CSV table of C-alpha atoms in Angstrom, one decimal:
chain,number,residue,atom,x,y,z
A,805,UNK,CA,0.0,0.0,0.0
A,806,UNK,CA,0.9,3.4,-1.2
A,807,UNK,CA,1.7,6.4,1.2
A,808,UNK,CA,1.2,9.4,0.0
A,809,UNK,CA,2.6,12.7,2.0
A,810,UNK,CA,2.3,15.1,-0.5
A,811,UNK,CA,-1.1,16.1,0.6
A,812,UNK,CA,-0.3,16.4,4.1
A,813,UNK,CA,2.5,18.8,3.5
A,814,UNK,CA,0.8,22.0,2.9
A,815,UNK,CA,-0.8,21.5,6.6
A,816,UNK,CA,2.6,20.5,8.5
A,817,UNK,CA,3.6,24.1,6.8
A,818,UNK,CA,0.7,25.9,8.7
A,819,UNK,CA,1.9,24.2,11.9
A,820,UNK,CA,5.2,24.8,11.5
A,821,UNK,CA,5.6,28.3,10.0
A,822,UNK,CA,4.5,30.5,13.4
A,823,UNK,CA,7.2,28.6,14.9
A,824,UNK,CA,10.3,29.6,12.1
A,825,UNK,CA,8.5,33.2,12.0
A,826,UNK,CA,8.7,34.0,15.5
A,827,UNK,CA,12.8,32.6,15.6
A,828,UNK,CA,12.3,31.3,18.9
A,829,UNK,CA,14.1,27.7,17.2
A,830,UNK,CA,16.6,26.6,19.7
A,831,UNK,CA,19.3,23.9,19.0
A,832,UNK,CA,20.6,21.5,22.0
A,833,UNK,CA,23.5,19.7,22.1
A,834,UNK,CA,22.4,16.3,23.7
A,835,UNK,CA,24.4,13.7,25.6
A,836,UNK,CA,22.4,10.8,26.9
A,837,UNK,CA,23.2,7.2,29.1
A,838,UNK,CA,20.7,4.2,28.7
A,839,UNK,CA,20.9,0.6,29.9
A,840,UNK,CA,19.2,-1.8,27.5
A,841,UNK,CA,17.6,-5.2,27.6
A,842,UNK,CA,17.7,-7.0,24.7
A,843,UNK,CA,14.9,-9.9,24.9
A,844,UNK,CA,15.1,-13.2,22.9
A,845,UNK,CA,11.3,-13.9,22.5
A,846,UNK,CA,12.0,-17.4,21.0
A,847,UNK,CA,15.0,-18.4,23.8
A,848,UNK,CA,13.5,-16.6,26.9
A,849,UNK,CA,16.9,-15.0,27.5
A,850,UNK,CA,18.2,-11.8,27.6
A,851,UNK,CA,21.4,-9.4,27.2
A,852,UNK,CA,21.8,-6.1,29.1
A,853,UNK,CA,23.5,-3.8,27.0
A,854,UNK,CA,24.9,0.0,27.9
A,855,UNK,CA,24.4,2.6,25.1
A,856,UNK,CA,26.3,6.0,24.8
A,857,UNK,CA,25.1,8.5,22.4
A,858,UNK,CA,25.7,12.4,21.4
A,859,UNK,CA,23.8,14.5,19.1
A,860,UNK,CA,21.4,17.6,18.9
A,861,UNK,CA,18.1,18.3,19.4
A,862,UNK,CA,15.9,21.1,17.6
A,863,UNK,CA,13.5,22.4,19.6
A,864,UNK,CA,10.4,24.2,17.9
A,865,UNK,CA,7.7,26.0,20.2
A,866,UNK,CA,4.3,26.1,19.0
A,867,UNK,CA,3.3,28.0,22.3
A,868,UNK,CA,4.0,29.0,26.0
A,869,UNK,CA,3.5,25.2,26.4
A,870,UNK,CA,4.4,23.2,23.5
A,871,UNK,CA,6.9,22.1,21.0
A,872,UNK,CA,7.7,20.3,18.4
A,873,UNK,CA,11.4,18.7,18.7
A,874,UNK,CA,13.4,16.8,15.6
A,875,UNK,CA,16.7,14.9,16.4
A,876,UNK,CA,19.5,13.5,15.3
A,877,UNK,CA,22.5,11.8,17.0
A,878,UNK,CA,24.3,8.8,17.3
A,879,UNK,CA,24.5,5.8,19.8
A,880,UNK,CA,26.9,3.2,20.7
A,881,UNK,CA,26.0,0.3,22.6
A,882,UNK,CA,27.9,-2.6,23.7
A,883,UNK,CA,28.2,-5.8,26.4
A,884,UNK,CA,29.9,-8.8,27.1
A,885,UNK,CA,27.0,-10.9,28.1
A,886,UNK,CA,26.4,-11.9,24.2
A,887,UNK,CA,23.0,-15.1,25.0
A,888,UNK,CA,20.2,-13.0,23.1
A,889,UNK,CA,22.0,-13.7,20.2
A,890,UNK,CA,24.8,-16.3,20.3
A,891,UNK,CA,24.5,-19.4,23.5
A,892,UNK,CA,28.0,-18.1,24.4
A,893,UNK,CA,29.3,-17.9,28.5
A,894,UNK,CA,29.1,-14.4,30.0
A,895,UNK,CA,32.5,-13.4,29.1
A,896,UNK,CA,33.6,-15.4,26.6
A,897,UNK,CA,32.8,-12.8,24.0
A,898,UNK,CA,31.5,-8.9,23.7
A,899,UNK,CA,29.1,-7.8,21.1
A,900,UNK,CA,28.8,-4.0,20.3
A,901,UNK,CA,26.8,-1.9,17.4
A,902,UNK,CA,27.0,1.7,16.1
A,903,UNK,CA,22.9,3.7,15.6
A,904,UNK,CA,22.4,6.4,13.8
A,905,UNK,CA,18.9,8.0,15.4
A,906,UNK,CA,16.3,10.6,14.4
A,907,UNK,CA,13.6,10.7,17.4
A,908,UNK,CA,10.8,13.4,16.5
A,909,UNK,CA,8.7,13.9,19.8
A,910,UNK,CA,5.9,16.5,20.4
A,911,UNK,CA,6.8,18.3,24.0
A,912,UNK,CA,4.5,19.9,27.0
A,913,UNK,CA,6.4,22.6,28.9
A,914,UNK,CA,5.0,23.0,32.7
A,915,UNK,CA,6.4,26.5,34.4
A,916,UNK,CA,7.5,26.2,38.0
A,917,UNK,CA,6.7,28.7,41.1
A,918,UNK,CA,10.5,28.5,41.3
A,919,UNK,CA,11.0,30.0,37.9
A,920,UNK,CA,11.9,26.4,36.3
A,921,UNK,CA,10.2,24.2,33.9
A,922,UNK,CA,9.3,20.5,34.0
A,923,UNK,CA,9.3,19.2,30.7
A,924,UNK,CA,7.2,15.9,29.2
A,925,UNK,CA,7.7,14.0,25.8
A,926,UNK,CA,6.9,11.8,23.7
A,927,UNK,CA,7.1,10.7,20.4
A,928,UNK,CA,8.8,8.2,17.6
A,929,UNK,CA,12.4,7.7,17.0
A,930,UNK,CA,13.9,6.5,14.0
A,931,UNK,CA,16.8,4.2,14.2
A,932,UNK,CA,19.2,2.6,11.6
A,933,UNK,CA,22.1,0.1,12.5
A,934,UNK,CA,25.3,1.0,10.6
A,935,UNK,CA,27.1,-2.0,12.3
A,936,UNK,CA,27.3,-4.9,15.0
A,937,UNK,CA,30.1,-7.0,15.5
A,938,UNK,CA,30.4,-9.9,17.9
A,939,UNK,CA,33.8,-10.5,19.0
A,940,UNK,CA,34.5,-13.8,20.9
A,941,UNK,CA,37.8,-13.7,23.7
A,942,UNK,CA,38.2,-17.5,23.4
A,943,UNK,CA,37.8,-20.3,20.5
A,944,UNK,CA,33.8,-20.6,20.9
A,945,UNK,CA,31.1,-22.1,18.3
A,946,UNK,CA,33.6,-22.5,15.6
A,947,UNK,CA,34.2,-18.5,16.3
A,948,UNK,CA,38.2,-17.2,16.6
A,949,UNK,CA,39.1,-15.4,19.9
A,950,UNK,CA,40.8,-11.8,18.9
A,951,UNK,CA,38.3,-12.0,15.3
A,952,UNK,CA,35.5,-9.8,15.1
A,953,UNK,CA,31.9,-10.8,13.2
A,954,UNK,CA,29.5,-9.0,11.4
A,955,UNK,CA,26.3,-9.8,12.7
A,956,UNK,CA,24.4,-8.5,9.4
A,957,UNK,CA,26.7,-11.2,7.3
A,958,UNK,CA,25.3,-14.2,9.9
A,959,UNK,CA,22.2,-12.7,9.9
A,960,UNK,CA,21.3,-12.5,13.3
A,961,UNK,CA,20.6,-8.5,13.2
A,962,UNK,CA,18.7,-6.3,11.2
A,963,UNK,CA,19.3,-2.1,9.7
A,964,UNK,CA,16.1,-0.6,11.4
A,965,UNK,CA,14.1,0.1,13.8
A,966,UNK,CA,11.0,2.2,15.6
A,967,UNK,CA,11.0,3.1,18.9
A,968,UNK,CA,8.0,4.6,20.8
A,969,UNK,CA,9.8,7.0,23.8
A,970,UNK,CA,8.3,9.1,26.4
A,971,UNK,CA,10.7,11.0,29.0
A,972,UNK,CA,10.1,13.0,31.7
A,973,UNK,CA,12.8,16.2,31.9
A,974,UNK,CA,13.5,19.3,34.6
A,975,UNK,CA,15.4,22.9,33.9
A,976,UNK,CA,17.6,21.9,36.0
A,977,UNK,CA,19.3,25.4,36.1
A,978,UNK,CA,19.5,28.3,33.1
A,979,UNK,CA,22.1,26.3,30.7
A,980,UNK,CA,21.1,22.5,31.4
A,981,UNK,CA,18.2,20.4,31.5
A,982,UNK,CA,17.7,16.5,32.6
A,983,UNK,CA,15.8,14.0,31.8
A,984,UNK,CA,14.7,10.6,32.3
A,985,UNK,CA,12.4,8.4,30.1
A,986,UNK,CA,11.8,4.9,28.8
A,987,UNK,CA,11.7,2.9,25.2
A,988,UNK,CA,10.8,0.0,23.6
A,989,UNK,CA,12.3,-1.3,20.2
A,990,UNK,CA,8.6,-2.5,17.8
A,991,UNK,CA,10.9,-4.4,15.1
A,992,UNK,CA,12.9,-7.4,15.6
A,993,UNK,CA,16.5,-7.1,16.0
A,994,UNK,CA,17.4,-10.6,15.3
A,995,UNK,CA,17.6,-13.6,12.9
A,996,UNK,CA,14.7,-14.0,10.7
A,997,UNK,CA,13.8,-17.3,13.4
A,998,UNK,CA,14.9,-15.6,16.7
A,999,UNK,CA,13.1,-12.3,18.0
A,1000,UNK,CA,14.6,-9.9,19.7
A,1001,UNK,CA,13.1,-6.8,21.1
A,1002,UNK,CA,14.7,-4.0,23.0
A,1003,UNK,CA,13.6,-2.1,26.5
A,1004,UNK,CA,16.2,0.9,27.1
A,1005,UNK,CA,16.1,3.0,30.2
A,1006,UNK,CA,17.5,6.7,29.3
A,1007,UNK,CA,18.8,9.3,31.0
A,1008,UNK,CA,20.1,13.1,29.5
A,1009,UNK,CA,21.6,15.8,29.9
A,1010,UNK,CA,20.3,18.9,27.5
A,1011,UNK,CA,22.3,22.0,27.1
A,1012,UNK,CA,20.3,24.9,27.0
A,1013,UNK,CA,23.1,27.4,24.7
């Protein structure tokens, strides 16, 4: 089935326009922490993961109260406990992949008596795997230790996927906000007979230049 966008672009101009007219567009540098769990569906196992990632954030207000923010930045994520994906010993091998990520979440600004602002969102982010690697540190499943392997070559990963995010932010002072929020991967990250599906917990730090 056919999408067709065209039609829906002359109203995404109306919404957006007050916004790039007023200039009230603010870019944020973004540096954020999150601990994963990567869930075989099939094997009912699981790998923990931690994930690293920079980027920006544009931030567009449509009011007093509300934005429109678009993203882009790039995570790294790695572990040594490698079972979602390969029936290998904590240990015996590490398995790490690079993201490149677009979220696009729609924001709700809440003013404080103290002057500050709590800060809600939520939204869709857009994720494409450049490359995962599984590198065993001993002679395992017919793998060399010190040899690393592409895990889009043995088919146990795949390029995209969507993540439905909502976070839950502070102004923590004049030049810095911080925020917390959950995520769940909706495509399968694995082979094409293994699901795997990934819960992140995320923390932020946004600096407000």
């Amino acid at each position: 089935m056919k999408m067709h966008f065209k039609p829906m672009l002359p109203a995404l101009l109306l919404i957006l326009l007050p916004a790039f007219l007023s200039a009230q567009i603010k870019v944020h540098p973004v540096a954020e922490y999150d601990f994963q769990f990567r869930y075989n569906t099939s094997s009912k196992v699981a790998s923990p993961f931690h994930g690293i990632s920079a980027g920006a954030r544009v931030n567009i207000p449509t009011s007093n109260y509300f934005s429109f923010n678009l993203g882009l930045q790039y995570r790294y994520a790695f572990t040594n406990q490698t079972v979602a994906y390969y029936h290998i010993q904590k240990g015996d091998a590490s398995l790490s992949d690079h993201n490149l990520e677009a979220p696009v979440t729609f924001g709700v600004r809440l003013p404080l008596k103290s002057g500050r602002r709590l800060f809600i969102d939520l939204g869709p982010t857009a994720s494409f795997n450049m490359y995962s690697a599984m590198k065993p540190n001993i002679d395992v499943l017919g793998y060399r230790a010190g040899e690393s392997y592409d895990l889009h070559k043995a088919g146990k990963a795949q390029r995209w996927n969507l993540f439905g995010c909502g976070t839950l932010g502070y102004e923590f002072a004049d030049f810095l906000s911080v925020k917390a929020g959950y995520r769940f991967g909706f495509l399968n990250q694995g082979s094409e007979t293994e699901t795997i599906k990934i819960h992140s917990i995320t923390a932020a730090f946004i600096f407000n230049f």
